[in-house]
mmCIF file of C-alpha atoms in Angstrom:
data_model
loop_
_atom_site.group_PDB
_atom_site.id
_atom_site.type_symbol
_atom_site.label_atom_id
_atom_site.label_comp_id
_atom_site.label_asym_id
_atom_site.label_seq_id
_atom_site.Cartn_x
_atom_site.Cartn_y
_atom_site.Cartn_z
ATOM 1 C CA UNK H 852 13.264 41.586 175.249
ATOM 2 C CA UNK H 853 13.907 44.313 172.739
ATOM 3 C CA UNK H 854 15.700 41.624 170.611
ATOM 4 C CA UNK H 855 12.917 39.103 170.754
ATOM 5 C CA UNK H 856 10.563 42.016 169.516
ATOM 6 C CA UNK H 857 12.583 43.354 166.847
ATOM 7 C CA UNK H 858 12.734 39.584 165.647
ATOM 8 C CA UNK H 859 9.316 38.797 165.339
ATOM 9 C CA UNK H 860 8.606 42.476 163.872
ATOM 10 C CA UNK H 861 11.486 41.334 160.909
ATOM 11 C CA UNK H 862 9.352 37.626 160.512
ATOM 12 C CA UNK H 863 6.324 39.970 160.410
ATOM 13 C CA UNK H 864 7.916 42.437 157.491
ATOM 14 C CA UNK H 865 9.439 39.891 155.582
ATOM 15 C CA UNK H 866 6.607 37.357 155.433
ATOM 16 C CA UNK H 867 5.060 40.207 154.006
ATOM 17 C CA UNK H 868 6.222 41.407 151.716
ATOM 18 C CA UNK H 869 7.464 37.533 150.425
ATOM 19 C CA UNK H 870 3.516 37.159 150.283
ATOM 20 C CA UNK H 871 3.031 40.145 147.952
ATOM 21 C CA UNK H 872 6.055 39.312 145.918
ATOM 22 C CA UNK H 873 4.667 35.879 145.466
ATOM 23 C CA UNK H 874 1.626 37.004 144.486
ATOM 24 C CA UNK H 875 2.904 39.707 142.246
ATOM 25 C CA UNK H 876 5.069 36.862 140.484
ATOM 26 C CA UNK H 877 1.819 34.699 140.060
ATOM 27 C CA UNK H 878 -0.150 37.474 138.451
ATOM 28 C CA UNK H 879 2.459 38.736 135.794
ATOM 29 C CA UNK H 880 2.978 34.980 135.008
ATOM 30 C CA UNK H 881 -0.857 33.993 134.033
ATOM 31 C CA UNK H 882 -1.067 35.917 131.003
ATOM 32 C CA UNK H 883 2.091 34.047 129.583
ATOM 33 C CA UNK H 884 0.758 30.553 131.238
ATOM 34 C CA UNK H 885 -2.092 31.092 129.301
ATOM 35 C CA UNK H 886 -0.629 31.738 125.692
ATOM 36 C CA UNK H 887 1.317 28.274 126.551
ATOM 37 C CA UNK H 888 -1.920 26.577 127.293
ATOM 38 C CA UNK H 889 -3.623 28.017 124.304
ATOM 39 C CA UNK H 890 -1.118 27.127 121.857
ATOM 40 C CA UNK H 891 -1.243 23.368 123.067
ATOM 41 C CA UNK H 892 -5.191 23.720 123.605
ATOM 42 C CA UNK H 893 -8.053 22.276 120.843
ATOM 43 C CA UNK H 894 -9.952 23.941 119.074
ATOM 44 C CA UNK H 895 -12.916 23.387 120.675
ATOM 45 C CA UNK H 896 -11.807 24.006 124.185
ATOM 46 C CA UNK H 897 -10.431 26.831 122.627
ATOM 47 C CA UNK H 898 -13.493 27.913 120.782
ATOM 48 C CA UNK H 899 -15.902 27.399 123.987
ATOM 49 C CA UNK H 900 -13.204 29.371 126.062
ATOM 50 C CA UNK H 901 -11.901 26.685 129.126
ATOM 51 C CA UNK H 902 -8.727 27.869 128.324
ATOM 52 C CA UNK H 903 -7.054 29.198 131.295
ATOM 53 C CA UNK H 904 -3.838 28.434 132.369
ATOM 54 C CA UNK H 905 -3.713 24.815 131.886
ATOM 55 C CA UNK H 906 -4.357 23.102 128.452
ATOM 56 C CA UNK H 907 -7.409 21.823 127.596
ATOM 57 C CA UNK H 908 -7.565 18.791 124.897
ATOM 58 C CA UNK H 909 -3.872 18.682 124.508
ATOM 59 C CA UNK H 910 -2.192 19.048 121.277
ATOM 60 C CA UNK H 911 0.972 20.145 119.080
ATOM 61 C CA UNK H 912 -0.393 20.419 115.776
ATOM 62 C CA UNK H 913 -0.279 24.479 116.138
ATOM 63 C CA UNK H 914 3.529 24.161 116.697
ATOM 64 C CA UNK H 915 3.956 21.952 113.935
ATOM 65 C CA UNK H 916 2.155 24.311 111.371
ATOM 66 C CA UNK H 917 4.500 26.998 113.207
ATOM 67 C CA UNK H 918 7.789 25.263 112.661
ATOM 68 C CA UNK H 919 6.221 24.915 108.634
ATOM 69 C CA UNK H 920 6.602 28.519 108.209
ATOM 70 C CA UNK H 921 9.169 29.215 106.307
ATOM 71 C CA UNK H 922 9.431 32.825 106.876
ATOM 72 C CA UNK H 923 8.695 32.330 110.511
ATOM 73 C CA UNK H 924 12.447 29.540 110.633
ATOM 74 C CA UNK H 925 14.252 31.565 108.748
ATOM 75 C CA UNK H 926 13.188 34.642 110.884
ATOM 76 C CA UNK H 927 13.787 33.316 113.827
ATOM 77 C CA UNK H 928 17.858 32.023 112.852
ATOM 78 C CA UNK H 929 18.356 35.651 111.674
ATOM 79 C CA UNK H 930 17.080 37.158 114.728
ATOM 80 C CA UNK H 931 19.633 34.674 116.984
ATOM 81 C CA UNK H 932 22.334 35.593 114.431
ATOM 82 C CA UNK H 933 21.581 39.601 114.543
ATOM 83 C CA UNK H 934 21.222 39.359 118.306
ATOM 84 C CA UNK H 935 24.497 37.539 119.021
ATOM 85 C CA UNK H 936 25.836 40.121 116.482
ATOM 86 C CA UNK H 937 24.284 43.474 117.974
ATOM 87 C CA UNK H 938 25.143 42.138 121.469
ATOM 88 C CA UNK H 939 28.903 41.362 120.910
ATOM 89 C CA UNK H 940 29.155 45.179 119.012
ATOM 90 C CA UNK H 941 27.498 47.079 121.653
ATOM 91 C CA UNK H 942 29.342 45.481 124.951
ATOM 92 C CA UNK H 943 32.507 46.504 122.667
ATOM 93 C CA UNK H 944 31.568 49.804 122.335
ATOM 94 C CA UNK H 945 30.447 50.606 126.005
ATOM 95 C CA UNK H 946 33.932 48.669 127.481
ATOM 96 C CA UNK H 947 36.095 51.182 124.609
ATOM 97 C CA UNK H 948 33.857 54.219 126.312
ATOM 98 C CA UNK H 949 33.590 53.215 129.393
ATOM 99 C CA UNK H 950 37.065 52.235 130.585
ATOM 100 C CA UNK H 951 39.084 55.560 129.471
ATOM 101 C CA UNK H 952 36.082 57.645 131.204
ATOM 102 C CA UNK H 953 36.721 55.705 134.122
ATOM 103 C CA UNK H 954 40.126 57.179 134.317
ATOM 104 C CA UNK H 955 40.313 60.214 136.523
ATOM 105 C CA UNK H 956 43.723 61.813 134.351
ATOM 106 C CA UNK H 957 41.544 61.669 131.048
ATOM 107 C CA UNK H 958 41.871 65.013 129.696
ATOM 108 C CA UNK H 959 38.174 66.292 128.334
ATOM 109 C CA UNK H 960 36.501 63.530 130.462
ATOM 110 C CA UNK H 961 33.879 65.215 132.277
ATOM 111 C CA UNK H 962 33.114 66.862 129.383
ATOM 112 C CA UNK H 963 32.671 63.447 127.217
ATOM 113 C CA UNK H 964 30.638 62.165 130.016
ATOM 114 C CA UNK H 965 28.564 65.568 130.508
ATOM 115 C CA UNK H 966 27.496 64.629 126.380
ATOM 116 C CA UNK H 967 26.929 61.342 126.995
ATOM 117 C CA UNK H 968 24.720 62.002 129.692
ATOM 118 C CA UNK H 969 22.763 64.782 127.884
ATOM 119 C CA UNK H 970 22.021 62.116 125.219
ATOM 120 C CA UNK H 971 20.061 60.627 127.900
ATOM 121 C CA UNK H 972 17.925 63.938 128.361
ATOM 122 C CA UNK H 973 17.712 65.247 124.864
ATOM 123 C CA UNK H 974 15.973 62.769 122.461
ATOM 124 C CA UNK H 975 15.668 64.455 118.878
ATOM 125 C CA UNK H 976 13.285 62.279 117.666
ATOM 126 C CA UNK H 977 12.367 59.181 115.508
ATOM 127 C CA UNK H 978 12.356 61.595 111.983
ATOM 128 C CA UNK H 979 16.232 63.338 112.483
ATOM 129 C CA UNK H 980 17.035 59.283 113.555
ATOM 130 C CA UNK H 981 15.344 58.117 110.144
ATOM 131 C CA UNK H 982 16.900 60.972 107.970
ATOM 132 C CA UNK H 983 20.348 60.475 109.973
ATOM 133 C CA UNK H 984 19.878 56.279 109.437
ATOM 134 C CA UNK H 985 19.145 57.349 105.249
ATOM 135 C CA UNK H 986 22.190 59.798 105.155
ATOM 136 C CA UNK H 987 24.090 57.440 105.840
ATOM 137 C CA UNK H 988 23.275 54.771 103.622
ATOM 138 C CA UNK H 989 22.053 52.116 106.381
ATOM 139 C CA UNK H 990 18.279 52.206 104.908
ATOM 140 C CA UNK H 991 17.164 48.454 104.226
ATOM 141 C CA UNK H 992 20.472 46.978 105.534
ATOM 142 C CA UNK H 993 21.774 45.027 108.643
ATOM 143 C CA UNK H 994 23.324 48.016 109.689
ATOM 144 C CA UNK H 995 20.348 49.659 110.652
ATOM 145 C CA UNK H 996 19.401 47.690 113.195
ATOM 146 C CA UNK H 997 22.689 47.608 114.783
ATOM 147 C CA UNK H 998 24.742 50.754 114.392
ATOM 148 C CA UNK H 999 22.088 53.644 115.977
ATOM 149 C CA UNK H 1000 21.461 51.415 118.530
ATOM 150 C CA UNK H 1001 25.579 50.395 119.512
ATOM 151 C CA UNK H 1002 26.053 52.335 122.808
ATOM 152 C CA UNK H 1003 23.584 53.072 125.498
ATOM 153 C CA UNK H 1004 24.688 56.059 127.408
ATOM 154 C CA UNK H 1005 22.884 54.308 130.543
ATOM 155 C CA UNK H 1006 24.790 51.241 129.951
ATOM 156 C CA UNK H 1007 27.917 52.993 129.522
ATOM 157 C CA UNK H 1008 27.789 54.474 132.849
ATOM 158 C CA UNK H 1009 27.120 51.664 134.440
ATOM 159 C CA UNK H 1010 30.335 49.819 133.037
ATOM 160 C CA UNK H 1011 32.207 52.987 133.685
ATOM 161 C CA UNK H 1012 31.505 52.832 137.438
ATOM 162 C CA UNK H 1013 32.347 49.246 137.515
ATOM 163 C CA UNK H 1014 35.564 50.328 136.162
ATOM 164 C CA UNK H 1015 36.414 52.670 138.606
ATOM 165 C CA UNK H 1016 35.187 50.466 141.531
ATOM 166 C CA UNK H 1017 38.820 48.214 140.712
ATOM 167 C CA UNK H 1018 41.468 49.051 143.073
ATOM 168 C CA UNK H 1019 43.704 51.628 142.057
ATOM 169 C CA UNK H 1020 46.473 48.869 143.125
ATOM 170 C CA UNK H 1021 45.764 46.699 140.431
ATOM 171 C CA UNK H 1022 45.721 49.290 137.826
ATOM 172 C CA UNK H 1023 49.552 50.348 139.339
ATOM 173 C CA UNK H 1024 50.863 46.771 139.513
ATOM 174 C CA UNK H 1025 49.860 46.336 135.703
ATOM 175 C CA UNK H 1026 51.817 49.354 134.626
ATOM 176 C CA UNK H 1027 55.032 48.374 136.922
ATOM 177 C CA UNK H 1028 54.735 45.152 135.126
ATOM 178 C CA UNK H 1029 54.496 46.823 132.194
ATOM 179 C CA UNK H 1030 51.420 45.983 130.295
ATOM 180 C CA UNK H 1031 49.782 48.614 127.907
ATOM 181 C CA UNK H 1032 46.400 49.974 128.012
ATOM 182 C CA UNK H 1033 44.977 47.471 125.817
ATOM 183 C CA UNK H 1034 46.630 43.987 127.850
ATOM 184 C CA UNK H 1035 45.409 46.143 131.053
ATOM 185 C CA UNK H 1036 41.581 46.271 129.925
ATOM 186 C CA UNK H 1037 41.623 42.431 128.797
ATOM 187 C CA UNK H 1038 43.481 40.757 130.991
ATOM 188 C CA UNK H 1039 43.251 42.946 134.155
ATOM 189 C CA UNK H 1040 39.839 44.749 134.380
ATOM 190 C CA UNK H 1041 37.840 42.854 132.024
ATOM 191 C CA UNK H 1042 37.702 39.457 134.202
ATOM 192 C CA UNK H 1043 36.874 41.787 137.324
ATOM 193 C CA UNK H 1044 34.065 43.012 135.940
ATOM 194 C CA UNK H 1045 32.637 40.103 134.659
ATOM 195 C CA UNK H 1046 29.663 40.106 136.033
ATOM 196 C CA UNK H 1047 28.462 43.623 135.234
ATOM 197 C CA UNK H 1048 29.376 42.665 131.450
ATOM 198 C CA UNK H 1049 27.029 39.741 131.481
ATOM 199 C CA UNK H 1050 24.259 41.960 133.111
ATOM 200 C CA UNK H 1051 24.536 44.094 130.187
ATOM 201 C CA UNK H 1052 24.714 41.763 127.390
ATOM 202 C CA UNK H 1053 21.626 40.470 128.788
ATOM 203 C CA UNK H 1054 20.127 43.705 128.388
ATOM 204 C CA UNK H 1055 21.137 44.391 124.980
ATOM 205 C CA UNK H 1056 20.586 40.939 123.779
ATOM 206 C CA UNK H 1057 16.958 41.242 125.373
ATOM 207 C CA UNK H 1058 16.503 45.055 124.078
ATOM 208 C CA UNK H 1059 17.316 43.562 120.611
ATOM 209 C CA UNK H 1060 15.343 40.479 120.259
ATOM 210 C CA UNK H 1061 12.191 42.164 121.386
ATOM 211 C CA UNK H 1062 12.790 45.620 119.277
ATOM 212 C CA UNK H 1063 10.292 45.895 116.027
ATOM 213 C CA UNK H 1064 10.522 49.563 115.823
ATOM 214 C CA UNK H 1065 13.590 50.200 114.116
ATOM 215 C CA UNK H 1066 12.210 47.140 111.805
ATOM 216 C CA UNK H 1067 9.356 49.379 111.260
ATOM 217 C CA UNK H 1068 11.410 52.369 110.021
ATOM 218 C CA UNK H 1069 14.377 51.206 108.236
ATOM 219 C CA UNK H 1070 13.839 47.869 107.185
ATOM 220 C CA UNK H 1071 11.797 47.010 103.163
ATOM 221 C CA UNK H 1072 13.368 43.667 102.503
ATOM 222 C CA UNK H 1073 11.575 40.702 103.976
ATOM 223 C CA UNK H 1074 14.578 38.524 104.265
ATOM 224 C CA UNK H 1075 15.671 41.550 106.775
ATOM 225 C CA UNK H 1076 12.710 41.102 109.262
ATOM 226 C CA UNK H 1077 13.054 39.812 112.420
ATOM 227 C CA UNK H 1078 10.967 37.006 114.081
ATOM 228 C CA UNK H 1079 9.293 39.962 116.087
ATOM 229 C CA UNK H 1080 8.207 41.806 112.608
ATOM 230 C CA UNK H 1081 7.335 37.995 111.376
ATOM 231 C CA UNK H 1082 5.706 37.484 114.502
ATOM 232 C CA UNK H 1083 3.382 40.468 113.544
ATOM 233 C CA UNK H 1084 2.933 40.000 110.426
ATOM 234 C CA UNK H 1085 1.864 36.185 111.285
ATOM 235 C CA UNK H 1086 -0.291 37.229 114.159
ATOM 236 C CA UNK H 1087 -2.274 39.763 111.896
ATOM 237 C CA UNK H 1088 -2.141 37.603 108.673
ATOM 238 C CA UNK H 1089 -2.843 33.963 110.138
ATOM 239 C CA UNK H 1090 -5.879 32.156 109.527
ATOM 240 C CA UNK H 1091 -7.351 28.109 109.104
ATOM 241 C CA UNK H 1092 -9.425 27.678 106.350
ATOM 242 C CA UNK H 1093 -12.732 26.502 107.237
ATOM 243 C CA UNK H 1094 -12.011 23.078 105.119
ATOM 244 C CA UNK H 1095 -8.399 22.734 106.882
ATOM 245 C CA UNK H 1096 -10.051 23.292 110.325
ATOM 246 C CA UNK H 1097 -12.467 20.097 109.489
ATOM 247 C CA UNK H 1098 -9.222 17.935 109.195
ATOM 248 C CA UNK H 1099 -7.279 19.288 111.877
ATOM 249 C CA UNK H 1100 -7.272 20.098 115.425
ATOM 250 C CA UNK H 1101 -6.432 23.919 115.142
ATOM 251 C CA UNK H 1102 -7.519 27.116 115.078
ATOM 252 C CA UNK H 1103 -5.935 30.736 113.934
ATOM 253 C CA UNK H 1104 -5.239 31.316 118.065
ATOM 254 C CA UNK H 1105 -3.252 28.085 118.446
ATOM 255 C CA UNK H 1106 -0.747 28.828 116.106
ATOM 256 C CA UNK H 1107 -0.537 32.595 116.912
ATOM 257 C CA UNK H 1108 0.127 31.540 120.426
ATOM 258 C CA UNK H 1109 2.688 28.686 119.117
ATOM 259 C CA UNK H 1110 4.820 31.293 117.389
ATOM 260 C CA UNK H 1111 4.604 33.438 120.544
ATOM 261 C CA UNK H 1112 5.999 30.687 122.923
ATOM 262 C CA UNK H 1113 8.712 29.668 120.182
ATOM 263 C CA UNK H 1114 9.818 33.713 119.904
ATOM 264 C CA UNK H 1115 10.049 33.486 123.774
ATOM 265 C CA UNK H 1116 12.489 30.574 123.473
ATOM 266 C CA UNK H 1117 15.811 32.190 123.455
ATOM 267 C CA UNK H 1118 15.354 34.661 126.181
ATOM 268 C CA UNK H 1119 13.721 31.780 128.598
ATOM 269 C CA UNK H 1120 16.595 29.503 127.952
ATOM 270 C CA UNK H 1121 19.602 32.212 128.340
ATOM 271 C CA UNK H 1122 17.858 33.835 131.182
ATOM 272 C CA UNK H 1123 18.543 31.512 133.863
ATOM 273 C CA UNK H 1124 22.170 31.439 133.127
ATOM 274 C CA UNK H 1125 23.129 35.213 133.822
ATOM 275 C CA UNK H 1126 20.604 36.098 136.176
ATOM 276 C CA UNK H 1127 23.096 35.014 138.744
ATOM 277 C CA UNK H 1128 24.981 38.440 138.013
ATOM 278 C CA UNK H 1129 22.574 40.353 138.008
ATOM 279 C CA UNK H 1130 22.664 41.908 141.853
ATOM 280 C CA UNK H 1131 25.792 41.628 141.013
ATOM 281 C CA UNK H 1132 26.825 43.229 138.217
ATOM 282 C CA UNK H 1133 24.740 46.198 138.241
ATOM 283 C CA UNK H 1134 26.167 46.866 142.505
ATOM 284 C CA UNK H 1135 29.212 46.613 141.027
ATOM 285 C CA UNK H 1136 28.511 49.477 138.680
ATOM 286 C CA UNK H 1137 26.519 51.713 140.191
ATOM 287 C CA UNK H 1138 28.733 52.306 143.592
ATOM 288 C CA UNK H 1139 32.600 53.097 143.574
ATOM 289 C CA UNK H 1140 34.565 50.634 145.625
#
């Protein structure tokens, strides 16, 4: 009897609370179903706002004038090229800090972690980042927008744990074998923790796509903005003159909307391939095995 109650209490608690996460899911989605329908909307459905969530007088002209942009293309291939780039240099830097940390004989190592941890805590500030960013030289260069931003402490931990999760067995058999340090972390641990690694590219690859800020502070040259800084720039700046908008179909909102679905692109075709680790990976991390 106690069974059959405790069943149909679960049923209860889990049709729930699917209902609310359904509805959550719906209601953080109709803001971005609605830039889509506006950037394939008409002007005058537009204009005489019946744009919802579903387009109204269907069109593509505002993704064509998009695609014309030349700043907006080029923008956008930097942007894949930096974040590929940024991504690949910060995973190697959290696996070189993470995996010695993870060993318990590493001399100094609670007091490496204790500093990377404070880092979490104590923020200085965007002005000693700028004047730290110009000492060095990085002002209006790549390097800017990759090197202050190469290891997240957060991150770090998180790949540390995974570490330290692999059976001490497998670390022993390597060495009897006799592989070094280095064959150990990339051929032993590294496939093991696969799915923790993915989890955090995604998060650095998603952290650097969407970041303007550091754009904002260190960056002059325009053939150094990303297609977020573009993306503001064309947002702000874009307009149809009044004899182009007697000839076409568009309006200043259609194409501001185009360029905000293309600049989603990436991230919403990438996304569905590593979400699979994402439970995953970050379980892995955060408890020792």
């Amino acid at each position: 009897m106690n069974s059959g109650i405790n069943s149909k209490t679960e049923k209860i608690f889990q049709f729930f609370w699917t209902a609310f996460f359904i509805l959550i899911t719906v209601i953080a989605m109709i803001p971005i179903l609605r830039v889509i329908s506006v950037s394939f909307s008409s002007k005058d459905a537009i204009t005489a706002g019946r744009v919802f969530v579903f387009p109204v007088g269907f069109n593509t002209e505002a993704y064509s004038r998009a695609l014309q942009s030349g700043s907006f293309v080029r923008a956008f291939g930097y942007s894949i090229v930096l974040m590929l780039g940024s991504t690949a240099v910060n995973l190697l830097m959290t696996v070189l800090a993470a995996y010695p940390l993870s060993k318990k004989g590493l001399k100094g190592g609670g007091i490496i972690m204790t500093l990377f941890v404070l880092t979490m805590y104590l923020n200085p500030g965007i002005i000693p980042e700028y004047l730290n960013v110009r000492d060095f030289g990085m002002i209006d260069t790549v390097w800017a927008l990759i090197i202050p931003g190469a290891l997240s402490a957060y991150n770090m931990i998180i790949m540390c744990n995974a570490f330290r999760g692999i059976d001490s067995a497998i670390y022993d058999a390597a060495k009897i074998d006799g592989c070094s340090q280095v064959t150990t972390l990339t051929r032993v641990a590294l496939p093991l923790v696969y799915p923790t690694m993915a989890t955090l590219g995604l998060f650095y690859a998603v952290g650097r796509w969407n970041g303007i800020s550091d754009v904002l502070y260190y960056i002059n040259t325009s053939s150094l903005y990303t297609v977020q800084m573009v993306l503001k720039q064309f947002v702000e700046a874009v307009n149809v003159s009044v004899e182009e908008g007697m000839t076409t179909n568009l309006i200043a909102e259609n194409i501001k909307a185009a360029s905000i679905v293309i600049s989603m692109l990436p991230m919403l075709i990438v996304y569905p391939f590593v979400q699979k680790f994402f439970t995953k990976g970050i379980m892995i991390g955060a408890v020792k095995g």
